[in-house]
Tab-separated table of C-alpha atoms and ligand atoms in Angstrom:
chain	number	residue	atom	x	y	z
A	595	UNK	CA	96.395	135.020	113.709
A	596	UNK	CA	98.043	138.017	112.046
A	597	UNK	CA	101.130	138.753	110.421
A	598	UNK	CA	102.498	140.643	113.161
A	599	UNK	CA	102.570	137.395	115.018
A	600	UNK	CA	104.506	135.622	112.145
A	601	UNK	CA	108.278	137.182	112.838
A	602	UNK	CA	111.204	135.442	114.079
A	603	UNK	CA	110.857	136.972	117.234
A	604	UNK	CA	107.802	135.705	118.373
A	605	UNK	CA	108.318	136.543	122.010
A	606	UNK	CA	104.324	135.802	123.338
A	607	UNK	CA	104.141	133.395	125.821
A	608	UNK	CA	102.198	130.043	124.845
A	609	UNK	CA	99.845	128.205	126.815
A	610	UNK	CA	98.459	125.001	125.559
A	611	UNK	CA	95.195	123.399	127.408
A	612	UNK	CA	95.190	119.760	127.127
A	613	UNK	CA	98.454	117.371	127.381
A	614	UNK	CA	96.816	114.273	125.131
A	615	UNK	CA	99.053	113.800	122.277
A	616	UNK	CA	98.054	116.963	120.287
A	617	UNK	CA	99.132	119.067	123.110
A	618	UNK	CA	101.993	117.439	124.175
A	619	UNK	CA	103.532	117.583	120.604
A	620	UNK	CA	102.110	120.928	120.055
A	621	UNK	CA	104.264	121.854	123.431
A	622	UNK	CA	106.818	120.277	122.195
A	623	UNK	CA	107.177	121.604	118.315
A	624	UNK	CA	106.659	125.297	120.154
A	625	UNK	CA	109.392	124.858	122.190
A	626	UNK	CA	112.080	123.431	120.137
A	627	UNK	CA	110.917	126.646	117.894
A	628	UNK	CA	112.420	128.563	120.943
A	629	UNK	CA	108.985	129.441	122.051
A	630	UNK	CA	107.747	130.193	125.992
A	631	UNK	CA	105.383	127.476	126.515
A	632	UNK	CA	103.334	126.020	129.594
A	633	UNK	CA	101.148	123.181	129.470
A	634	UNK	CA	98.008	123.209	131.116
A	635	UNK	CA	95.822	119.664	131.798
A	636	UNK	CA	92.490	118.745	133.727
A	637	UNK	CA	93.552	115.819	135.188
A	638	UNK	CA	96.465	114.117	136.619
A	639	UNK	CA	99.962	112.732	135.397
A	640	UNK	CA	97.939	109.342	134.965
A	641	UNK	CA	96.403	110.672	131.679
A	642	UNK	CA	93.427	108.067	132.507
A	643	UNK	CA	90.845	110.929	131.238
A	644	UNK	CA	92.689	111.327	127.780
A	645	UNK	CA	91.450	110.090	125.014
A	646	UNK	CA	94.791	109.205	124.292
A	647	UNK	CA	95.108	106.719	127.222
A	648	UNK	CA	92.953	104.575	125.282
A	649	UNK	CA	94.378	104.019	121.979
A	650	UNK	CA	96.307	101.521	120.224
A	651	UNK	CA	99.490	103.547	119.358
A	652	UNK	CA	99.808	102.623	115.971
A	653	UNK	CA	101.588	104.886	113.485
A	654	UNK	CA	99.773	103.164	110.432
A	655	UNK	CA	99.739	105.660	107.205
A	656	UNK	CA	99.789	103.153	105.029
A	657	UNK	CA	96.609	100.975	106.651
A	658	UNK	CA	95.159	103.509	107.568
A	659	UNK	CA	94.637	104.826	104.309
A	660	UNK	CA	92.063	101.983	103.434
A	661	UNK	CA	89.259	104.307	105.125
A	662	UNK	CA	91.265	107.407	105.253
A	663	UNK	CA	91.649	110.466	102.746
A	664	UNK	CA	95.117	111.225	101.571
A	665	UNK	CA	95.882	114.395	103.670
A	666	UNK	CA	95.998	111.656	106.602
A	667	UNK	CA	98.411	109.385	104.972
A	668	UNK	CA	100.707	112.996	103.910
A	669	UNK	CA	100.681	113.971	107.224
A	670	UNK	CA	101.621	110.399	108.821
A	671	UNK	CA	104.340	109.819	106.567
A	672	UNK	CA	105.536	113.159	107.748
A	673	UNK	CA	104.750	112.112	111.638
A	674	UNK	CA	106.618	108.851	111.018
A	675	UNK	CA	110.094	111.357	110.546
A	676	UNK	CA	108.948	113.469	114.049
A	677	UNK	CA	108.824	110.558	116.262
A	678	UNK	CA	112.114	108.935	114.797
A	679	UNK	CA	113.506	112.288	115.458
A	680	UNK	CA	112.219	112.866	118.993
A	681	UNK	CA	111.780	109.395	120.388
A	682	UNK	CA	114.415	107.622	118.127
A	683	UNK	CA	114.083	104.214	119.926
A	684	UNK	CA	110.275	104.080	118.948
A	685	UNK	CA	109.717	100.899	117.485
A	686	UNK	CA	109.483	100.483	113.329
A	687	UNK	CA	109.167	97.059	112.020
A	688	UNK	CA	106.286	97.029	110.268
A	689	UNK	CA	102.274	95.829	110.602
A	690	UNK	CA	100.956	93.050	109.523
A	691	UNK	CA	97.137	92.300	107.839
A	692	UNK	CA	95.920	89.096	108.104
A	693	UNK	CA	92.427	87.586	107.316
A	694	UNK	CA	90.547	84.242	107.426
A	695	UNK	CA	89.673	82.581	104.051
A	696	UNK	CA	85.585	83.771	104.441
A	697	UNK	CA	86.872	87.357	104.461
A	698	UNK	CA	89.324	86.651	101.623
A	699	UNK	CA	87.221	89.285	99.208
A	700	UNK	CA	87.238	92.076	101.667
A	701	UNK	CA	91.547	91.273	102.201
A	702	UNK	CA	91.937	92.159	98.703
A	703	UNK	CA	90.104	95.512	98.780
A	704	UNK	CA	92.351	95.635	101.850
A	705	UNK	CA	95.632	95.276	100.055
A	706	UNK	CA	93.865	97.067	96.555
A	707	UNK	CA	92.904	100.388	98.970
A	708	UNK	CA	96.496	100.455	100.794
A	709	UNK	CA	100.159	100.687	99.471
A	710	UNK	CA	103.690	100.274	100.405
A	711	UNK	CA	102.590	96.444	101.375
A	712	UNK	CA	104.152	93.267	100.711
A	713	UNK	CA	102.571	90.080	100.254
A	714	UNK	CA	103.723	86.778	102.536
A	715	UNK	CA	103.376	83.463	102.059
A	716	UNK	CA	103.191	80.820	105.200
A	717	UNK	CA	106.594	80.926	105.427
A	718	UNK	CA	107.255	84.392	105.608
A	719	UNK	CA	104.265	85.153	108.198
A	720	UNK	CA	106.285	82.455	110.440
A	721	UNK	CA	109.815	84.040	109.892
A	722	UNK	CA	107.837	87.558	111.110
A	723	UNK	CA	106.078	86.655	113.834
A	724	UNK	CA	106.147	82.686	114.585
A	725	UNK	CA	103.319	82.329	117.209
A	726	UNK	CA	101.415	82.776	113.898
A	727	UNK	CA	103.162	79.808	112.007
A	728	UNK	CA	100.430	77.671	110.154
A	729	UNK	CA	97.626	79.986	111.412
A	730	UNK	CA	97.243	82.674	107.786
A	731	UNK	CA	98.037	81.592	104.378
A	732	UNK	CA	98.355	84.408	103.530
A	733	UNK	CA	99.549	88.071	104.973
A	734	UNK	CA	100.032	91.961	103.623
A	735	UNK	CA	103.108	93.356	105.650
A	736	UNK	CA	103.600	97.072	106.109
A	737	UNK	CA	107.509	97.401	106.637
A	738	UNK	CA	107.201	101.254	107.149
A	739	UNK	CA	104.706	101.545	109.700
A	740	UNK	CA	104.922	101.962	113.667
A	741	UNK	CA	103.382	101.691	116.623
A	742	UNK	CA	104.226	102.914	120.425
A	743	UNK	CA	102.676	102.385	123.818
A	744	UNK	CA	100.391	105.426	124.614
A	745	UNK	CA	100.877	105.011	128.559
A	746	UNK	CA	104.504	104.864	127.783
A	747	UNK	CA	104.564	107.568	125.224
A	748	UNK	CA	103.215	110.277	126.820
A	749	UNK	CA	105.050	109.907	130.221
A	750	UNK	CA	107.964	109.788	127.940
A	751	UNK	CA	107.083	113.185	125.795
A	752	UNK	CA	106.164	114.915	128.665
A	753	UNK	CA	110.003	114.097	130.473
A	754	UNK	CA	111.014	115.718	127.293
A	755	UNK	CA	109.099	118.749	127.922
A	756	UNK	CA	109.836	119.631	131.313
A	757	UNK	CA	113.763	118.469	129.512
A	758	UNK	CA	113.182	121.611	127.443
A	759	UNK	CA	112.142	123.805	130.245
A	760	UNK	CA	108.303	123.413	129.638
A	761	UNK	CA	106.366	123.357	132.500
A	762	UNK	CA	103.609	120.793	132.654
A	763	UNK	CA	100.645	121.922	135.090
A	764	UNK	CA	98.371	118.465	136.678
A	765	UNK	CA	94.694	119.091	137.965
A	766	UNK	CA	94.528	122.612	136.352
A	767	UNK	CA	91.261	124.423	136.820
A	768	UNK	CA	89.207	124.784	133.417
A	769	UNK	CA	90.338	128.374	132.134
A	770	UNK	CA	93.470	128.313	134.836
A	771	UNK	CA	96.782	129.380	134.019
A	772	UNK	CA	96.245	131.184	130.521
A	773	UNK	CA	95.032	134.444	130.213
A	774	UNK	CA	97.531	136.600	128.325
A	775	UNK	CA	99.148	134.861	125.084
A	776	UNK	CA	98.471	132.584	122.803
A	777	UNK	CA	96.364	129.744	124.101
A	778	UNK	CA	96.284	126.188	122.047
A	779	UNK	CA	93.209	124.720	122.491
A	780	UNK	CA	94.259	120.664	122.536
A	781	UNK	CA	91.291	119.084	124.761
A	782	UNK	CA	89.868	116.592	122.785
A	783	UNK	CA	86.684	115.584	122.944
A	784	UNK	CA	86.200	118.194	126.183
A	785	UNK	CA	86.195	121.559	123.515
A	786	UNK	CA	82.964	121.216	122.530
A	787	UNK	CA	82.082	124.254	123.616
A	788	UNK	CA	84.279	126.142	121.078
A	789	UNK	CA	83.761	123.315	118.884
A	790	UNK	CA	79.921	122.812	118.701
A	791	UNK	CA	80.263	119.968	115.919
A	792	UNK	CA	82.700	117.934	117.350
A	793	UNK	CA	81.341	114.245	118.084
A	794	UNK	CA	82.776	111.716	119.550
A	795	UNK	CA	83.326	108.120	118.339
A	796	UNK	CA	84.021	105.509	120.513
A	797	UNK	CA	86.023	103.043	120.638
A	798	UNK	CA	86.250	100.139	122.883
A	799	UNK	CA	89.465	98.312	123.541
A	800	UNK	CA	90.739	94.831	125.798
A	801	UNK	CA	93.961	94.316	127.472
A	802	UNK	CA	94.650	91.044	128.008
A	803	UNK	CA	97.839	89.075	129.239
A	804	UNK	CA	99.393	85.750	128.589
A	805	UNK	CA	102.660	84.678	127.947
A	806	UNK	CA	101.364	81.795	125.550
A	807	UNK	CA	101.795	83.950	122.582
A	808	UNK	CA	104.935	86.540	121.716
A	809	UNK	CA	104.082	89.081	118.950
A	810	UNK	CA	106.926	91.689	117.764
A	811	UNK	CA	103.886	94.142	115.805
A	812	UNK	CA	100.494	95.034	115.839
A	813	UNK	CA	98.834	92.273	113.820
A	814	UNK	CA	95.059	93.429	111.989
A	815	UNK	CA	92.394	91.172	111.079
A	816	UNK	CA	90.243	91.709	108.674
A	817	UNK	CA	87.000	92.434	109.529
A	818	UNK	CA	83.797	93.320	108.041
A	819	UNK	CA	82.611	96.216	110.294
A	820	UNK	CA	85.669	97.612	111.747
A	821	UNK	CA	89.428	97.026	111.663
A	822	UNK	CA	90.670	94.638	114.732
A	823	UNK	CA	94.126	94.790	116.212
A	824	UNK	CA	96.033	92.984	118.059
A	825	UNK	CA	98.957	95.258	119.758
A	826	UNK	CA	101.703	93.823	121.777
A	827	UNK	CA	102.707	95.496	124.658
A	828	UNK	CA	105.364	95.418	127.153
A	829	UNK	CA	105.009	92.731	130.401
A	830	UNK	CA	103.357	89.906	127.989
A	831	UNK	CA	100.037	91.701	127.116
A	832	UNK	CA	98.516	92.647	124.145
A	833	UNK	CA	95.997	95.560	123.589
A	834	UNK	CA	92.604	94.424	121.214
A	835	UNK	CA	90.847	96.763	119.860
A	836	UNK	CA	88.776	98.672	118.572
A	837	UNK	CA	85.269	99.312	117.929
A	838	UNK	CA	84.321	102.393	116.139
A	839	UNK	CA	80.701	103.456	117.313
A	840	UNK	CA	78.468	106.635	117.164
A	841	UNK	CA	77.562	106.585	120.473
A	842	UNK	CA	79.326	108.771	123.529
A	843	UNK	CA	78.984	106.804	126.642
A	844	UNK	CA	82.149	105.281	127.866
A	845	UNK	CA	81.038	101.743	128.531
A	846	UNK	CA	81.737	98.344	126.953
A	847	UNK	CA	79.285	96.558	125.481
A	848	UNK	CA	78.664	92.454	126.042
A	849	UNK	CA	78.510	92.508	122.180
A	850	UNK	CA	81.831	94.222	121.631
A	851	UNK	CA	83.613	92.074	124.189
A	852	UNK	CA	82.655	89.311	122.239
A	853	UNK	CA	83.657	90.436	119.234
A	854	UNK	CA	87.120	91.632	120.377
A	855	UNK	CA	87.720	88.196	122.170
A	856	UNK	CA	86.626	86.470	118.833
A	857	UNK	CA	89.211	88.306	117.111
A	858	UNK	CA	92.018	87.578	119.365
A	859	UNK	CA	91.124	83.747	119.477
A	860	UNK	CA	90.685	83.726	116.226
A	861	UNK	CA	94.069	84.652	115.581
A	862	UNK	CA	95.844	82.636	118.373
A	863	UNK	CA	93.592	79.753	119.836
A	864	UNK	CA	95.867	80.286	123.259
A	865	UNK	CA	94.323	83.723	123.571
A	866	UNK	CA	91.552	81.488	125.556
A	867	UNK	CA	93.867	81.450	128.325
A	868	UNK	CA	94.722	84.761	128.465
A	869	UNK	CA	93.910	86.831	131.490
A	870	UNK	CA	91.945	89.486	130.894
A	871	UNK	CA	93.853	92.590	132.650
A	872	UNK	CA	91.488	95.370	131.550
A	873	UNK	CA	88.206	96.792	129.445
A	874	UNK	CA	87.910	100.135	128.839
A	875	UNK	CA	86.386	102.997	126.386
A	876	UNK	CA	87.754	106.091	124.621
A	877	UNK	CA	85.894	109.035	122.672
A	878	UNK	CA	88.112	110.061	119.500
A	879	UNK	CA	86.983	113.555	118.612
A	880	UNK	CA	85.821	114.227	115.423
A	881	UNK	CA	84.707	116.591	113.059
A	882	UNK	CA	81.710	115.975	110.336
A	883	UNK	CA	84.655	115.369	107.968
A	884	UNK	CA	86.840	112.878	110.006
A	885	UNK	CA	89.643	115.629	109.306
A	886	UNK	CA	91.660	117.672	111.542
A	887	UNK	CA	91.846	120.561	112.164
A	888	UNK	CA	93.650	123.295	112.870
A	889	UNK	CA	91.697	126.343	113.261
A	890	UNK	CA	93.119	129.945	113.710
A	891	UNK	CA	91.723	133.123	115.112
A	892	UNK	CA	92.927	136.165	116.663
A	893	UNK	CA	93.130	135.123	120.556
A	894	UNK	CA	93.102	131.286	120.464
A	895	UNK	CA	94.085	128.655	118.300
A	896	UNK	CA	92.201	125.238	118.191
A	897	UNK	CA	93.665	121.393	117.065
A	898	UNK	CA	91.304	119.258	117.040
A	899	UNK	CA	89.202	116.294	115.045
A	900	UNK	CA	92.563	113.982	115.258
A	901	UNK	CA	89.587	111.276	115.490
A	902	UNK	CA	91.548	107.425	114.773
A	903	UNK	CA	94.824	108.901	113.984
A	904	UNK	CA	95.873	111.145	117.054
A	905	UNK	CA	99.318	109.197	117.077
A	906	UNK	CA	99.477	109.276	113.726
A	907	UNK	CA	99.203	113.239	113.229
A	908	UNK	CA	100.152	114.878	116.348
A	909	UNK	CA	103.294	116.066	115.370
A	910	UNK	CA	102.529	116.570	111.944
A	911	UNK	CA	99.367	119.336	113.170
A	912	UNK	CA	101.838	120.648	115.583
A	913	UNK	CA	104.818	121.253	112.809
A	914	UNK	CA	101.598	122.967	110.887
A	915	UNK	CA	100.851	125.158	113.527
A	916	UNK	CA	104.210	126.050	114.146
A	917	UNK	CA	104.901	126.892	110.620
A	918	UNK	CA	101.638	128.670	110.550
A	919	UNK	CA	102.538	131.168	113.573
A	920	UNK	CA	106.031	131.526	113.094
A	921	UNK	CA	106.729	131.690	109.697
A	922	UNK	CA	103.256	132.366	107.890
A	923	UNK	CA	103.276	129.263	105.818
A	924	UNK	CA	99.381	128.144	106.241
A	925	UNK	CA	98.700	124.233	104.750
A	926	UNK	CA	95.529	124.470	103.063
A	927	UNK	CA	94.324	120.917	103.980
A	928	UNK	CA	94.748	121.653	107.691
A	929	UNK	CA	95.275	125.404	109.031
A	930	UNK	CA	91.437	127.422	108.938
A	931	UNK	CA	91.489	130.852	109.419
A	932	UNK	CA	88.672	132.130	111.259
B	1192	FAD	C1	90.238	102.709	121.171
B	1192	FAD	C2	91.046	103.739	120.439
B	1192	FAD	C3	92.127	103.328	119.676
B	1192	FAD	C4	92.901	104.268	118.989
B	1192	FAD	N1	93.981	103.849	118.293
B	1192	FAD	C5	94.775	104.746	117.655
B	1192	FAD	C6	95.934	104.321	116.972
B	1192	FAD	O1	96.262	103.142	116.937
B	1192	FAD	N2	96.697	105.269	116.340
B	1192	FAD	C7	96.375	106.595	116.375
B	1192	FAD	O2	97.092	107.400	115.776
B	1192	FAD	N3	95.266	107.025	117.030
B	1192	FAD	C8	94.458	106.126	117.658
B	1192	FAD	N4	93.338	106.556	118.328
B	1192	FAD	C9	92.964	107.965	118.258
B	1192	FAD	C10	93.673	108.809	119.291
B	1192	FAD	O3	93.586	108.190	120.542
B	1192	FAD	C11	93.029	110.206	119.342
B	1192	FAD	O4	92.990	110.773	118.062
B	1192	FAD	C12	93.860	111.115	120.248
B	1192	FAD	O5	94.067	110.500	121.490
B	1192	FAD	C13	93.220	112.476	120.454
B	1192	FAD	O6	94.164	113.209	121.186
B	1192	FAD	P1	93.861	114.634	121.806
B	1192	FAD	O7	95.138	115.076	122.413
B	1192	FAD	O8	93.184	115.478	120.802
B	1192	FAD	O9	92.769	114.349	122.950
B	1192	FAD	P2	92.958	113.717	124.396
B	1192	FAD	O10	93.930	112.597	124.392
B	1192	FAD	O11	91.597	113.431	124.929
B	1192	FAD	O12	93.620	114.874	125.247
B	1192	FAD	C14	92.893	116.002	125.637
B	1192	FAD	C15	93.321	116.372	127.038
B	1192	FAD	O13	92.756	117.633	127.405
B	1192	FAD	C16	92.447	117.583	128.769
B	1192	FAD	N5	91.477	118.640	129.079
B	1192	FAD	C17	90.136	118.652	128.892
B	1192	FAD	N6	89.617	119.809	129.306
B	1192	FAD	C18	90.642	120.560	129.763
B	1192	FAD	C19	90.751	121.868	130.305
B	1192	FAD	N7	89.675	122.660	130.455
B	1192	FAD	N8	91.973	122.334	130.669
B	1192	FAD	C20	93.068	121.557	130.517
B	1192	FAD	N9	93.029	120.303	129.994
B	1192	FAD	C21	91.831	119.830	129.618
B	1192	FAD	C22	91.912	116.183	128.965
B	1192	FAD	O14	91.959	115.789	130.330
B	1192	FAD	C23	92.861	115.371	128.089
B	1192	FAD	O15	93.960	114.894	128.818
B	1192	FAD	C24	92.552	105.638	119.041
B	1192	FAD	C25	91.468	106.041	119.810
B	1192	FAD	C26	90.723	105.114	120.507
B	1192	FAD	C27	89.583	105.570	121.369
């Protein structure tokens, strides 16, 4: 992008490709800037192809910072102050880690890796959350963190779009709708073809349903290979996931259903009566790095690589961007100019 394009008066109409949650917030950040945006996205209001449509929702700096380098947990903590600010009723009480006494060494690398956590007793775990009295001796709660409801979110975002005048286009051709302006390349794991190393990692997920068990907060077991969730949704059900696997096919496998049903029971025995409502895959694109990125060049720009933490950065990429083409302040760990 250059200078010229960094004024006050940035008058050029914006289209953005792709209304996951890096477009939508993208849209969104543009537009409150005063900006003429229109969104453009392949598939229909259901969001069902997104990558997005798949995830657990959680706004988890501070956990997510056991696997993840810093410039993720910067940019979530800055997130965390977006969504209160746009979506002020999404829901902030906190995550909690829990593990079983045979994964008691990996808990403390857990709690040594993460911060902002405290530690609970029995007691405390059942004051928190009491379908989990007498189950965990022992807990790490993250008071800060967050989580929302993708299939809620988005609908939601997007009513605040078309709120600000933005107009959202459904079953868009490929390469419809933006030819003169600035185009924002948001979709996912679908840009490969301006993004030749972009991979993507799936990640499998179960929605189950039972109103056995209540849970106020996403709830994480510790786990050797990958970190399991437990996510409680609206209606009674609860979304378990994830897998993290290099592979790109959308299917789930016998072996991860297991696993993710193991997890659940294993934190609440009447998870064996739950109904199972739904199984289902996602890609998270990625870059070599696991970073995102925002890259820059004279006709397009590209945010991608949001890999586990598309909730988690959206709207700190999009405040980047913004800040990028409207005022010509370019973060380092994010914005590449091409
Ligand atoms: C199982 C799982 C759990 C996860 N849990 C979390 C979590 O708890 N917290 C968190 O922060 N992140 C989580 N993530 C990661 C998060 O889901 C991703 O980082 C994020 O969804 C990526 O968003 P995106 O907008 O880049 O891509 P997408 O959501 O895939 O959106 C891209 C959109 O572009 C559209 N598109 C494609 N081609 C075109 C075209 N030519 N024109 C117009 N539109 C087009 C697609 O249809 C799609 O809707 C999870 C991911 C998975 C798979």
């Amino acid at each position: 992008m250059h200078p010229h394009h960094s004024c006050p008066g940035f008058s050029t109409p914006i289209s953005v490709l792709g209304a996951g949650i890096a477009g939508t917030w993208q849209a969104l950040l543009f537009a409150q800037a005063g900006c003429q945006v229109a969104v453009f996205e392949r598939g229909d209001a259901s969001m069902t192809q997104a990558t997005s449509h798949w995830a657990g929702g959680m706004l988890a700096p501070f956990c997510e910072s056991e696997t993840a380098e810093p410039v993720i947990a910067r940019l979530g903590l800055r997130s965390l102050d977006l969504w209160r600010e746009v979506l002020p009723q999404t829901p902030f009480n906190g995550s909690l880690v829990v593990a079983h006494p045979r994964d008691r060494a990996d808990f403390e690398r857990f709690a040594r890796l993460t911060g902002a956590h405290k530690r609970l007793g029995r007691d405390e775990i059942a004051a928190l959350e009491p379908a989990l009295d007498g189950r965990f001796s022992e807990a790490l709660f993250f008071a800060q963190e967050g989580h929302v409801d993708p299939r809620q979110v988005l609908p939601a975002l997007h009513g605040v779009l078309r709120s600000a005048g933005v107009p959202i286009t459904f079953n868009a051709r490929p390469g419809g709708g933006a030819s003169d302006g600035l185009v924002i390349d948001c979709r996912g794991i679908a840009a490969r073809d301006a993004c030749p190393d972009l991979r993507g990692v799936k990640g499998e997920i179960i929605i189950l349903e039972t109103d056995e068990v209540a849970l106020s907060r996403p709830v994480r077991l510790i786990h050797p290979r990958w970190p399991l969730y437990i996510v409680p949704r609206a209606g009674h059900r609860f979304l378990i996931g994830a897998t993290s696997i290099e592979c790109e096919d959308e299917r789930v496998s016998v072996r991860s259903a297991l696993e993710l049903l193991t997890a659940a029971y294993a934190v609440h025995p009447a998870f064996g009566e739950a109904r199972i409502v739904e199984l289902g895959a996602g890609l998270r694109p990625a870059y070599p790095d696991n970073r995102p990125r925002v890259a820059v060049d004279d006709k397009q720009i590209i945010v991608n690589g949001l890999y586990r933490h598309g909730f988690l950065l959206a709207p700190a990429l999009a405040e980047a961007t913004v800040a990028h083409v409207l005022d010509g302040r370019t973060d380092d760990e994010v914005v590449r100019c091409m």
